[in-house]
mmCIF file of C-alpha atoms in Angstrom:
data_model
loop_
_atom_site.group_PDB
_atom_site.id
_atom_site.type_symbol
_atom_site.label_atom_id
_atom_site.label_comp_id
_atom_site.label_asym_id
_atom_site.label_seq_id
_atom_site.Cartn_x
_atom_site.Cartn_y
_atom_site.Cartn_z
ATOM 1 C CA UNK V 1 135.698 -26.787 -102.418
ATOM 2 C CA UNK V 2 132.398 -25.084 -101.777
ATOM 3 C CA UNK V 3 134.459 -21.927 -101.183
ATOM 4 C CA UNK V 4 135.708 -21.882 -104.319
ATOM 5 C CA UNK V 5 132.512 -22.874 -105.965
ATOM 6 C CA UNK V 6 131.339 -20.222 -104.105
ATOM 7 C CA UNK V 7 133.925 -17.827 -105.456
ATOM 8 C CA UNK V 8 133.283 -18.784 -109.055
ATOM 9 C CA UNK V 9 129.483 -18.063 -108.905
ATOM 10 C CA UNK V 10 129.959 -14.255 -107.419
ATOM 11 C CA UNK V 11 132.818 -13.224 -109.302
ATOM 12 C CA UNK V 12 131.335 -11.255 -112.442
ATOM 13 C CA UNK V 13 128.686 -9.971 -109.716
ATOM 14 C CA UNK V 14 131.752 -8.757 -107.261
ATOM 15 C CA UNK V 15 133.747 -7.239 -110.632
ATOM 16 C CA UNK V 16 130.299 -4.946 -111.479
ATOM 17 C CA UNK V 17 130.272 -4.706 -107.421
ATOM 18 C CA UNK V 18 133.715 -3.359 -107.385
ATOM 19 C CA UNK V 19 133.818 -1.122 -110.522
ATOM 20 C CA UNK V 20 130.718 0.567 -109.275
ATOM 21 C CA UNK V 21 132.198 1.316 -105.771
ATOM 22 C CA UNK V 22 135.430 3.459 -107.516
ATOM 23 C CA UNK V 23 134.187 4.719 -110.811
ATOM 24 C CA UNK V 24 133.339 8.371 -109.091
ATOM 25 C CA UNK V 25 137.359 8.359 -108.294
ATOM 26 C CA UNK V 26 138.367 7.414 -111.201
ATOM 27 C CA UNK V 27 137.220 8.650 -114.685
ATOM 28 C CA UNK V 28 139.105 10.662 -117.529
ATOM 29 C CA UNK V 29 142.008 12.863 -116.661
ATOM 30 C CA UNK V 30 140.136 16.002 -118.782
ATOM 31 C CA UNK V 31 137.603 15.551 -116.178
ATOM 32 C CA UNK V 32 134.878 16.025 -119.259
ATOM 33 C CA UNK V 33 133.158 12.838 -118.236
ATOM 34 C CA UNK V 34 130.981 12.681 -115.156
ATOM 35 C CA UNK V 35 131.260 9.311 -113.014
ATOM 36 C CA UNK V 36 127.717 9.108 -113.621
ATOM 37 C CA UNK V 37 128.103 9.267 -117.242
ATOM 38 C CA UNK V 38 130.543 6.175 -116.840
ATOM 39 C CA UNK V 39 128.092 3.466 -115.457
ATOM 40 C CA UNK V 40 124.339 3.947 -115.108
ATOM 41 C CA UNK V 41 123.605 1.230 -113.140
ATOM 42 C CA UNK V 42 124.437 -2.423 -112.428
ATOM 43 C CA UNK V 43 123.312 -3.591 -115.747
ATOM 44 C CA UNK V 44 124.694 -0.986 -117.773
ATOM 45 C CA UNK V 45 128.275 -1.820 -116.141
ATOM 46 C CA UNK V 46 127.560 -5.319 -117.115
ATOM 47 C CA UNK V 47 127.227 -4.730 -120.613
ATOM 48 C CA UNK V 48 129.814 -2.216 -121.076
ATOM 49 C CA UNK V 49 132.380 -4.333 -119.720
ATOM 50 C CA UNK V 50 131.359 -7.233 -121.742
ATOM 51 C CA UNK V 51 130.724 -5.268 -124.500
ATOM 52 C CA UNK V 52 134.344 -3.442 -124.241
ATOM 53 C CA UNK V 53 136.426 -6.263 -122.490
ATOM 54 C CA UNK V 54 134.682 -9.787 -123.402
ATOM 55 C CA UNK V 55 132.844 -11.756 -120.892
ATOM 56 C CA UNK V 56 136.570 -12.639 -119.485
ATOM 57 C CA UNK V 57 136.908 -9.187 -118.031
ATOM 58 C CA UNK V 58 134.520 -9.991 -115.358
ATOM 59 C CA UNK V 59 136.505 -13.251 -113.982
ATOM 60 C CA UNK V 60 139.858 -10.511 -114.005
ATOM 61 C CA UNK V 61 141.665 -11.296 -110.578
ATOM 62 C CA UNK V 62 139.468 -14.238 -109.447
ATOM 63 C CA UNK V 63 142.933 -16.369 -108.794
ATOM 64 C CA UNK V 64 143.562 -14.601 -105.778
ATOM 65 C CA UNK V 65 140.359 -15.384 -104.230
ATOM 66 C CA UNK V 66 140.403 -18.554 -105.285
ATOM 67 C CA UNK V 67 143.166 -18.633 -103.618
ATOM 68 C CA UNK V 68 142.237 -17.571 -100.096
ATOM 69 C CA UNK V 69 139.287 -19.639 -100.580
ATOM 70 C CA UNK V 70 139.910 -22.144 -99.030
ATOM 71 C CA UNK V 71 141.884 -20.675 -96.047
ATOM 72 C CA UNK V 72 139.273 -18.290 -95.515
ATOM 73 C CA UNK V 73 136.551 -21.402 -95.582
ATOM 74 C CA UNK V 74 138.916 -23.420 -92.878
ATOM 75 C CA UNK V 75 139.041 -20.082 -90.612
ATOM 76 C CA UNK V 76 135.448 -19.397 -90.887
ATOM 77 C CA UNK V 77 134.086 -22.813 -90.079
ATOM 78 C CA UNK V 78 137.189 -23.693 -87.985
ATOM 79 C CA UNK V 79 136.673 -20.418 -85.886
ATOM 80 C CA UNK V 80 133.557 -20.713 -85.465
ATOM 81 C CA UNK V 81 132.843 -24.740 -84.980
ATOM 82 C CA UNK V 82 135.692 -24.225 -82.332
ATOM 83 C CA UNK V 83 133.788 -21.533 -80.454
ATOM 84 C CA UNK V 84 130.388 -22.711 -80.581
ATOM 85 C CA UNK V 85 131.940 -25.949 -79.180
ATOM 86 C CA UNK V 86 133.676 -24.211 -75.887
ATOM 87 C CA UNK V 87 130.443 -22.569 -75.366
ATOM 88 C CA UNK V 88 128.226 -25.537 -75.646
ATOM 89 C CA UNK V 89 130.975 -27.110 -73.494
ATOM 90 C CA UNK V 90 130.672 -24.282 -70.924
ATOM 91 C CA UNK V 91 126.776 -24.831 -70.430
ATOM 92 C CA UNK V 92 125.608 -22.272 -72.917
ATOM 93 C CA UNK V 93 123.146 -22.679 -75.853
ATOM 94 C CA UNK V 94 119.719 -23.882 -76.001
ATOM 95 C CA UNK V 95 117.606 -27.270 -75.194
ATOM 96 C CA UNK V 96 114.699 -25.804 -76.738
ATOM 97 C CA UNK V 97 115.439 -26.907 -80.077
ATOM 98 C CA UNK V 98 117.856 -29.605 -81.536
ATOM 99 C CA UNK V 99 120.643 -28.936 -83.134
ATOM 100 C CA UNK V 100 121.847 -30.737 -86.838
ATOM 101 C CA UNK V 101 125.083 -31.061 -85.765
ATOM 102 C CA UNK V 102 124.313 -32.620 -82.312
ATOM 103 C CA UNK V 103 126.279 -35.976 -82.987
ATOM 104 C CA UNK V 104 129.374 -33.798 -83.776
ATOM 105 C CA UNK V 105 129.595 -31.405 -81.251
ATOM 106 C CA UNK V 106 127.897 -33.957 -78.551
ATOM 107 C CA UNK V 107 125.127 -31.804 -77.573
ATOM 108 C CA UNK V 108 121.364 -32.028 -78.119
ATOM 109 C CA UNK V 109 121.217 -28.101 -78.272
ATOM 110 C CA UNK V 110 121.795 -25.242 -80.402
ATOM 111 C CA UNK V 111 123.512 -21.613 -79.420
ATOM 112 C CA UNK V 112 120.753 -18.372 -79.087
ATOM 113 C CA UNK V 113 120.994 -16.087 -81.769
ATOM 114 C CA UNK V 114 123.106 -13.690 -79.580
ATOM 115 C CA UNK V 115 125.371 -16.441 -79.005
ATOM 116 C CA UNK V 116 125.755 -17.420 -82.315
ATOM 117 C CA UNK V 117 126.309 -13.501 -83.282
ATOM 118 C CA UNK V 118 128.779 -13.552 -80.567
ATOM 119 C CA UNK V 119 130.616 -15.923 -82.021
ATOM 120 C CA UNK V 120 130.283 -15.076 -85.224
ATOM 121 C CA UNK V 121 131.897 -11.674 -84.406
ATOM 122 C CA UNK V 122 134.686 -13.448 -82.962
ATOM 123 C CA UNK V 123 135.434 -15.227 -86.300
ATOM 124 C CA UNK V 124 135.220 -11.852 -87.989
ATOM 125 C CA UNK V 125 138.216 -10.576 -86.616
ATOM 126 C CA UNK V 126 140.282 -13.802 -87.861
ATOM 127 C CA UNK V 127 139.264 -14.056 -90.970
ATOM 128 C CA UNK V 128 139.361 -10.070 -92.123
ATOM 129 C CA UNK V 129 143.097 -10.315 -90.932
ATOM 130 C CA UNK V 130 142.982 -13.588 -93.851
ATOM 131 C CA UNK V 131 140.828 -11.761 -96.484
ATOM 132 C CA UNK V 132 142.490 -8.393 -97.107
ATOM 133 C CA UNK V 133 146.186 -9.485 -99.388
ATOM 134 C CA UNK V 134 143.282 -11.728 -101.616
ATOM 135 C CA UNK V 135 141.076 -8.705 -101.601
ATOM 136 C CA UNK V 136 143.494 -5.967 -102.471
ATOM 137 C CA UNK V 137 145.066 -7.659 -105.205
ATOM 138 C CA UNK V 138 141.404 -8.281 -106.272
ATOM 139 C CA UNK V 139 140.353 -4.850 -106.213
ATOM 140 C CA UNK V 140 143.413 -3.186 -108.016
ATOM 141 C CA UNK V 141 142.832 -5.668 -110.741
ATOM 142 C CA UNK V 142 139.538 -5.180 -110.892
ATOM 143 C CA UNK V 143 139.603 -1.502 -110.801
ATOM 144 C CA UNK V 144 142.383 -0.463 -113.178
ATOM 145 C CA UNK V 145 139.996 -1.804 -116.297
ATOM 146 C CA UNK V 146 137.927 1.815 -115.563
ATOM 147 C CA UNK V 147 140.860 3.349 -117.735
ATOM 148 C CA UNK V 148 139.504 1.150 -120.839
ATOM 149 C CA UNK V 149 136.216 1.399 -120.111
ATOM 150 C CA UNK V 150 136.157 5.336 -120.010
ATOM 151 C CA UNK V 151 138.335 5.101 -123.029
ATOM 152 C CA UNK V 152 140.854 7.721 -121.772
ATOM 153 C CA UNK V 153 143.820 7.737 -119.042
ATOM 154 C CA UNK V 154 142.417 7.223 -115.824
ATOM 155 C CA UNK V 155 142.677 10.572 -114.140
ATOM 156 C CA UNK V 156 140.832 11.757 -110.768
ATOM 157 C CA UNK V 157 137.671 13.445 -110.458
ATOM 158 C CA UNK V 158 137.904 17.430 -109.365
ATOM 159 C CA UNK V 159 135.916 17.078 -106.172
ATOM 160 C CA UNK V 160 138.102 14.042 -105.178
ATOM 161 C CA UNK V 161 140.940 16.168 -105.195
ATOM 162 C CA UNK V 162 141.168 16.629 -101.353
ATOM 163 C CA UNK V 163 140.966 12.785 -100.396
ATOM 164 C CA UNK V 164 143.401 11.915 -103.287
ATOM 165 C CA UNK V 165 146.341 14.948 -102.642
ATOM 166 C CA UNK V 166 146.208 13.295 -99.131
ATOM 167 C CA UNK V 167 147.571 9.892 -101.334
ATOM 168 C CA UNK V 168 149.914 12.209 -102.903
ATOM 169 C CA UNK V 169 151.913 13.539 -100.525
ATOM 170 C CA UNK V 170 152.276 10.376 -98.286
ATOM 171 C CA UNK V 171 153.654 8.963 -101.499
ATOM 172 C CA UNK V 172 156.282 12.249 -101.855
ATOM 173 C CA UNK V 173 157.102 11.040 -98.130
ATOM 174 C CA UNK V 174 157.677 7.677 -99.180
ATOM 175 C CA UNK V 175 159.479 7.813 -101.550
ATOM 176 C CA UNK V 176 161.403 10.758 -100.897
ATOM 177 C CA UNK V 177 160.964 12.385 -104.192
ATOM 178 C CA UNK V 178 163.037 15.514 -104.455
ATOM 179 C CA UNK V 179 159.953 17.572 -106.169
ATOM 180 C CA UNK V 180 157.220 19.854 -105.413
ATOM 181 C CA UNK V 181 154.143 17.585 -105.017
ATOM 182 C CA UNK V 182 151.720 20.321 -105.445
ATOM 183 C CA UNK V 183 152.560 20.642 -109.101
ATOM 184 C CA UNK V 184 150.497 17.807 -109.588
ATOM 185 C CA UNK V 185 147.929 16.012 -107.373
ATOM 186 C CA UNK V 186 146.207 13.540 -110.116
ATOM 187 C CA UNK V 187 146.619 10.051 -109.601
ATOM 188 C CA UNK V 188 147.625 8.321 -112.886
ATOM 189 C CA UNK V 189 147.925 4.367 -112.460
ATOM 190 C CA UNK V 190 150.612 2.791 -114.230
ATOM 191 C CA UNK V 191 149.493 2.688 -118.093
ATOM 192 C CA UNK V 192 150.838 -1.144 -117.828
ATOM 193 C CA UNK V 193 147.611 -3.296 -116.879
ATOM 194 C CA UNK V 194 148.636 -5.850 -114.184
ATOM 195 C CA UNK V 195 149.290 -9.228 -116.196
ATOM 196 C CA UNK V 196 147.889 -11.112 -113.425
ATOM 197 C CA UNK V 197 147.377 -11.467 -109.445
ATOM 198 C CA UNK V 198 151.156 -12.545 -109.334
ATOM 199 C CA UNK V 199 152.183 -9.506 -111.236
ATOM 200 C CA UNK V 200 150.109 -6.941 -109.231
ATOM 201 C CA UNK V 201 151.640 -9.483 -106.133
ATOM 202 C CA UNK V 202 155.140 -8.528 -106.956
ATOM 203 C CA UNK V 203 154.205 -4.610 -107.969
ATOM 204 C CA UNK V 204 152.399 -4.211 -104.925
ATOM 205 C CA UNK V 205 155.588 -5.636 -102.730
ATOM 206 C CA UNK V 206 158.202 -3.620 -104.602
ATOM 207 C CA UNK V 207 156.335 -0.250 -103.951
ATOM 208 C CA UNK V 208 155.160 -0.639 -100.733
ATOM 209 C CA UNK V 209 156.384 -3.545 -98.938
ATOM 210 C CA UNK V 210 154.678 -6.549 -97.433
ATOM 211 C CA UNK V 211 152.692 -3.889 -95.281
ATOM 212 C CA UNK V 212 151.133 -2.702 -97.682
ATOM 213 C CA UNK V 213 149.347 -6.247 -99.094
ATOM 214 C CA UNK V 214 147.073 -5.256 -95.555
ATOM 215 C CA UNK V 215 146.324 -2.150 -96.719
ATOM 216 C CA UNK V 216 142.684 -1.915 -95.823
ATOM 217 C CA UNK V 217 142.801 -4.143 -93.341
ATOM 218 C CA UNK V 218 141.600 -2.395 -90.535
ATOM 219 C CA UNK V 219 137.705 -1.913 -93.091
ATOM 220 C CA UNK V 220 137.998 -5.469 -93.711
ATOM 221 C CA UNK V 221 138.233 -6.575 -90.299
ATOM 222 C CA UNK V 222 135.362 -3.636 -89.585
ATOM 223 C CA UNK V 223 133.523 -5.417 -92.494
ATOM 224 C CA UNK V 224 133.641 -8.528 -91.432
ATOM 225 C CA UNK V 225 132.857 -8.538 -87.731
ATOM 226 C CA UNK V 226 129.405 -7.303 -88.309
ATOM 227 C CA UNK V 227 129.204 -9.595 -91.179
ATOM 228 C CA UNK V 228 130.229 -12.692 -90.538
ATOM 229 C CA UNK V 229 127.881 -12.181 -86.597
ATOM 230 C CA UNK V 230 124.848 -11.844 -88.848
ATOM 231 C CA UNK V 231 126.244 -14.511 -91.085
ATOM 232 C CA UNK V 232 125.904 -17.157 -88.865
ATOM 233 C CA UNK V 233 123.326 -15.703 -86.611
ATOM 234 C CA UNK V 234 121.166 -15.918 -89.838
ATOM 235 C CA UNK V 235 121.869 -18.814 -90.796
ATOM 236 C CA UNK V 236 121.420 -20.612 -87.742
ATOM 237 C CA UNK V 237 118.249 -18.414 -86.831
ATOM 238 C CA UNK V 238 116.501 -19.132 -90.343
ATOM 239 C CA UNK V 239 117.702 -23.175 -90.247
ATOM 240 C CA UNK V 240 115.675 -23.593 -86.995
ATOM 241 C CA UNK V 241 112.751 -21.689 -87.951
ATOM 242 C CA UNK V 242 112.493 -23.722 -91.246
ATOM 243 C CA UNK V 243 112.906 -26.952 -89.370
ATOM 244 C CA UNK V 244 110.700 -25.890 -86.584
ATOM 245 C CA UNK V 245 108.327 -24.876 -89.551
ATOM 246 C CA UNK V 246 107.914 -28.045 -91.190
ATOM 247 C CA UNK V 247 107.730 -30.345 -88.077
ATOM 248 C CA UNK V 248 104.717 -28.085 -87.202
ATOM 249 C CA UNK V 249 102.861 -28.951 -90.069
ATOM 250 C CA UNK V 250 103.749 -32.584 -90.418
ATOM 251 C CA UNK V 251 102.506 -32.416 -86.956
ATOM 252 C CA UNK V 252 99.393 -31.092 -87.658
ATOM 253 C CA UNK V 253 98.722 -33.496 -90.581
ATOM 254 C CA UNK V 254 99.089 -36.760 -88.790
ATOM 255 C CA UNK V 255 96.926 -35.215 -86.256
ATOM 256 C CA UNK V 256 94.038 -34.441 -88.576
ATOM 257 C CA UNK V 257 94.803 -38.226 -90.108
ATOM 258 C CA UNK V 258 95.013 -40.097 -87.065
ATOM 259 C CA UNK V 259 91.782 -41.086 -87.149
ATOM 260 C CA UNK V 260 92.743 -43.719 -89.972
ATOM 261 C CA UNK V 261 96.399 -44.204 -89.146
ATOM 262 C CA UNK V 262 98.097 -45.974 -86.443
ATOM 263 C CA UNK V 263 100.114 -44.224 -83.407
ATOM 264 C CA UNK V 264 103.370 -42.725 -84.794
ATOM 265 C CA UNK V 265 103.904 -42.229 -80.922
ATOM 266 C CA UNK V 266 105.888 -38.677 -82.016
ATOM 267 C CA UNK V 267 107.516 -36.354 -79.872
ATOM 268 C CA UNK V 268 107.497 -32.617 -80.096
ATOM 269 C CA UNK V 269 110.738 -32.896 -82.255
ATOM 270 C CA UNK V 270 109.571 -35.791 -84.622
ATOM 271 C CA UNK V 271 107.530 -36.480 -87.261
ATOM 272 C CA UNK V 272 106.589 -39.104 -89.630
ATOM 273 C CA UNK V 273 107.210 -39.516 -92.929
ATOM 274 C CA UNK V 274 107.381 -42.901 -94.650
ATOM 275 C CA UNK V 275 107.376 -44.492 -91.681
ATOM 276 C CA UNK V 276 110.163 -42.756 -90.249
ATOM 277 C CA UNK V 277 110.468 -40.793 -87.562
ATOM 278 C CA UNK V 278 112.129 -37.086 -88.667
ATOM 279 C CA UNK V 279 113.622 -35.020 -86.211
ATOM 280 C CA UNK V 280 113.739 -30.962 -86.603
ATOM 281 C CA UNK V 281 117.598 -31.397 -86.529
ATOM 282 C CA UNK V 282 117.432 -33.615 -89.755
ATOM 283 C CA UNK V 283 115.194 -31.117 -91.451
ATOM 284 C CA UNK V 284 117.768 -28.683 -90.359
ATOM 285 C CA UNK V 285 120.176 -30.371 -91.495
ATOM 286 C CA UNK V 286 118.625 -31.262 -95.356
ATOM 287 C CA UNK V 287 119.743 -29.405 -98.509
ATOM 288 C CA UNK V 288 116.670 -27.372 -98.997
ATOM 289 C CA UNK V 289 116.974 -25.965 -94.867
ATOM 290 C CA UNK V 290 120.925 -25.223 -95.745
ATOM 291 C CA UNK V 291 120.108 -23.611 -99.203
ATOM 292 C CA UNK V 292 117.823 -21.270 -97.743
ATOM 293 C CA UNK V 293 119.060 -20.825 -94.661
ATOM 294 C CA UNK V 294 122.437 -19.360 -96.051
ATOM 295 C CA UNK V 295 120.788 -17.359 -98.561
ATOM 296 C CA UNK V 296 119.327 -15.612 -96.355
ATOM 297 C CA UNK V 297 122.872 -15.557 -94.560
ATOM 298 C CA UNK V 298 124.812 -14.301 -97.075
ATOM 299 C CA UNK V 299 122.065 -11.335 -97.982
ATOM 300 C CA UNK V 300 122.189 -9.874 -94.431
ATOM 301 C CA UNK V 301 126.615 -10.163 -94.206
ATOM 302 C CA UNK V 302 126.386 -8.113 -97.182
ATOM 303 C CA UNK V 303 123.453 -5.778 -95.779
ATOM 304 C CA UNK V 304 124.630 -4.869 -92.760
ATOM 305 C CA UNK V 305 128.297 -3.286 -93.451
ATOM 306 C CA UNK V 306 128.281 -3.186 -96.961
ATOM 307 C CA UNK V 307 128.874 1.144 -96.279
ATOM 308 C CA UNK V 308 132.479 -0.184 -94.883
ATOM 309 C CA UNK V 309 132.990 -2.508 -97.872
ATOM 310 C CA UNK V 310 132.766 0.810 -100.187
ATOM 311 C CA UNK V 311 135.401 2.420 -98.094
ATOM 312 C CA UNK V 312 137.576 -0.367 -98.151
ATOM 313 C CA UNK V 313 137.238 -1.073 -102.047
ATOM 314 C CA UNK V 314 138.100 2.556 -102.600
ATOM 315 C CA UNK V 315 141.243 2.502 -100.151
ATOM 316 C CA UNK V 316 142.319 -0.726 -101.600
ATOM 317 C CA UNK V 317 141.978 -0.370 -105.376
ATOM 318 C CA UNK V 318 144.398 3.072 -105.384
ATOM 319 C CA UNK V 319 147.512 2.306 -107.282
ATOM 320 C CA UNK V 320 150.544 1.239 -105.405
ATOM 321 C CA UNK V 321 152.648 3.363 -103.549
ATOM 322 C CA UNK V 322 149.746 5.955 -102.960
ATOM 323 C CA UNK V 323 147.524 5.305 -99.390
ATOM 324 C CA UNK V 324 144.870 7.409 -97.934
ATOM 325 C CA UNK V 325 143.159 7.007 -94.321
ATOM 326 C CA UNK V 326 139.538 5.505 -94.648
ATOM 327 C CA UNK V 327 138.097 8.590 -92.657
ATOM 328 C CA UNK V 328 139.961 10.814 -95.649
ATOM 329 C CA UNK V 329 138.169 8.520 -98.131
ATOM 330 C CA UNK V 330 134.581 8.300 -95.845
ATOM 331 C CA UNK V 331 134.137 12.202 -95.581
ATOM 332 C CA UNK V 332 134.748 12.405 -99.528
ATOM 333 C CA UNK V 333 132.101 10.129 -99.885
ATOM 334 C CA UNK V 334 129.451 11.874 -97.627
ATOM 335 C CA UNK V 335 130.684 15.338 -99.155
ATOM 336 C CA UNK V 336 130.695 14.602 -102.759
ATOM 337 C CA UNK V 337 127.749 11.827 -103.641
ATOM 338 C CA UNK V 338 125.697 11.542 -99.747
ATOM 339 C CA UNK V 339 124.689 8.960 -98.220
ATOM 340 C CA UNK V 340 123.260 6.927 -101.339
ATOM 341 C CA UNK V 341 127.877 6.911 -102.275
ATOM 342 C CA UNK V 342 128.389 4.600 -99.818
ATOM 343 C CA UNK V 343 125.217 1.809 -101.226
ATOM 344 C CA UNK V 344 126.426 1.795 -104.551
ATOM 345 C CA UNK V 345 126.170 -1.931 -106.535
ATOM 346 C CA UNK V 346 124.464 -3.191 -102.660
ATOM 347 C CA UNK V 347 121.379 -4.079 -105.266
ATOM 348 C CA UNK V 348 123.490 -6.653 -107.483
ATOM 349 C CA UNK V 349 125.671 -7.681 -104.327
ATOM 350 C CA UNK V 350 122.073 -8.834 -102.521
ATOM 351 C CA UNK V 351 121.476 -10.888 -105.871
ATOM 352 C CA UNK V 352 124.237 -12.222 -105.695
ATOM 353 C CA UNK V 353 125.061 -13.408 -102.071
ATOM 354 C CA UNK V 354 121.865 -15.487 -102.820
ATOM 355 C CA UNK V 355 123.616 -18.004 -104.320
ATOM 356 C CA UNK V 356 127.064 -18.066 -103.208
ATOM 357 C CA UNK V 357 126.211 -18.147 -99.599
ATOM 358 C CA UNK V 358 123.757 -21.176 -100.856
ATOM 359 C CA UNK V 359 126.871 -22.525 -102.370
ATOM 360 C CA UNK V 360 129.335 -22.478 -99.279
ATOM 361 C CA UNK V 361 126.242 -23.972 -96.966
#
């Protein structure tokens, strides 16, 4: 459920996310219109697309993540509970501070951070394999609406020729089209907008096959594995500096009163509050410490790779029946916008991992 809730709060922030990562590709056949000229900036593709589409337009496609919601949230916990169990089993982890979930996995410790990144790594490579059908049917929906928004037939940009003729001719292989591919190297999407994630479902399988629902997979799975390490690595990291935080000034507060009070008797790990003693793993383990904690979380998945998420929205969101290698679409990146290409929409993505990490925490 938190997933999903999850899911819900980021859409209309992953729809501006995704629109900003393949505008330069796409933009009017006539080639008139500059991909700069399309979207400004995160706000301006917010308003255009409500403004063009209605406010629905930015929840297009949000049934198939939805959908792999809550697989992806039984993988990623599952995963990850699992391994940070064996290696708490296997002697590893921390007594220096408590962990929240000590009367679940039966120890009084907590992984290091480069354990916890370890294993966080490890639950990466699951759930990108899980992630990329939901996200490629995501993406296509997502990005076909640039053909509205530029008000013309979605054509390709000059100077993205090269990646794009590379998309070309493995579809002439494909398909085994009796024709000259060189006559024309523009990729048109189909003029008939997807009706929905089942439609673009069934398009996609026709075309290409059930391959070709992974399509991207190998940039999710390079997405998530750095992503989902500092995911929980974060979160864990931040929850036990919070906790260890606030016992230190509860500590120092009954000291300075303990002239008028009687002996709380508190350990290192305790405090008191109400008359109760409080442990750093329940302050670990309260709303507040989680709320933060994968805030922070969510900001530094996103951080970290989010150059490999722009490769792998740009490979995904090509029509079906036309693929391209990730290095293709990488160098065309580099060559045609720099280094700044590959960080495009990372500012509204920050905002809003805030809270939808919060959310799933």
């Amino acid at each position: 459920m938190a997933g999903m809730v999850g899911k819900v709060v980021e859409m209309p922030f992953d729809t501006v996310k995704v629109r900003l990562q393949t505008q330069h590709q796409f933009i009017g056949s006539s080639g008139a219109m500059a991909a700069s000229d399309i979207y400004t900036g995160s706000i301006d593709c917010f308003n255009k697309i409500v403004r063009r589409e209605g406010f629905s337009a930015l929840y297009r496609g949000l049934s198939s993540p939805m959908i792999a919601a809550a697989l992806e949230s039984a993988v990623v916990f599952g995963v990850y509970g699992s391994l940070k169990h064996w290696l708490l089993n296997n002697g590893y982890g921390s007594a220096s501070s408590p962990s929240a979930d000590a009367p679940t996995t039966g120890h009084p410790r907590s992984l290091t951070t480069t354990q916890s990144c370890i294993a966080g790594a490890t639950t990466g490579l699951f759930t990108g394999a899980v992630l990329t059908p939901a996200e490629l049917i995501k993406c296509r929906i997502q990005a076909q609406r640039l053909e509205q928004c530029c008000g013309s037939a979605v054509g390709i940009q000059p100077q993205s020729q090269l990646m794009l003729q590379h998309a070309a001719e493995s579809q002439h292989h494909q398909h085994h089209q009796h024709q000259h591919h060189h006559h024309n190297h523009n990729i048109t999407p189909s003029t008939v907008p997807y009706r929905g994630t089942l439609d673009c479902l069934m398009r996609t399988l026709r075309a290409e096959g059930p391959i070709g629902l992974f399509r991207g997979g190998t940039s999710t799975i390079m997405r998530e594995v750095p992503g989902t390490a500092m995911w929980f690595s974060a979160y864990e990291l931040t929850s036990r500096t919070i906790s260890g935080y606030l016992v230190d000034m509860q500590n120092q507060s009954n000291n300075n009163n303990n002239n008028n009070n009687n002996n709380n008797g508190s350990s290192n790990n305790t405090t008191q509050r109400g008359g109760h003693a409080t442990s750093a793993a329940e302050y670990e383990a309260s709303p507040l410490t989680q709320c933060v904690s994968g805030a922070v979380a969510g900001c530094l998945y996103w951080l970290v790779p989010y150059p490999i998420d722009t490769v792998k929205t740009r490979v995904q969101a090509l029509p079906e029946g036309f693929k391209v290698g990730h290095w293709e679409v990488f160098s065309d990146i580099i060559r045609e916008e720099g280094v700044r290409g590959l960080y495009k929409g990372l500012g509204l993505t920050l905002i809003r991992a805030v809270p939808a990490s919060a959310a799933v925490f």
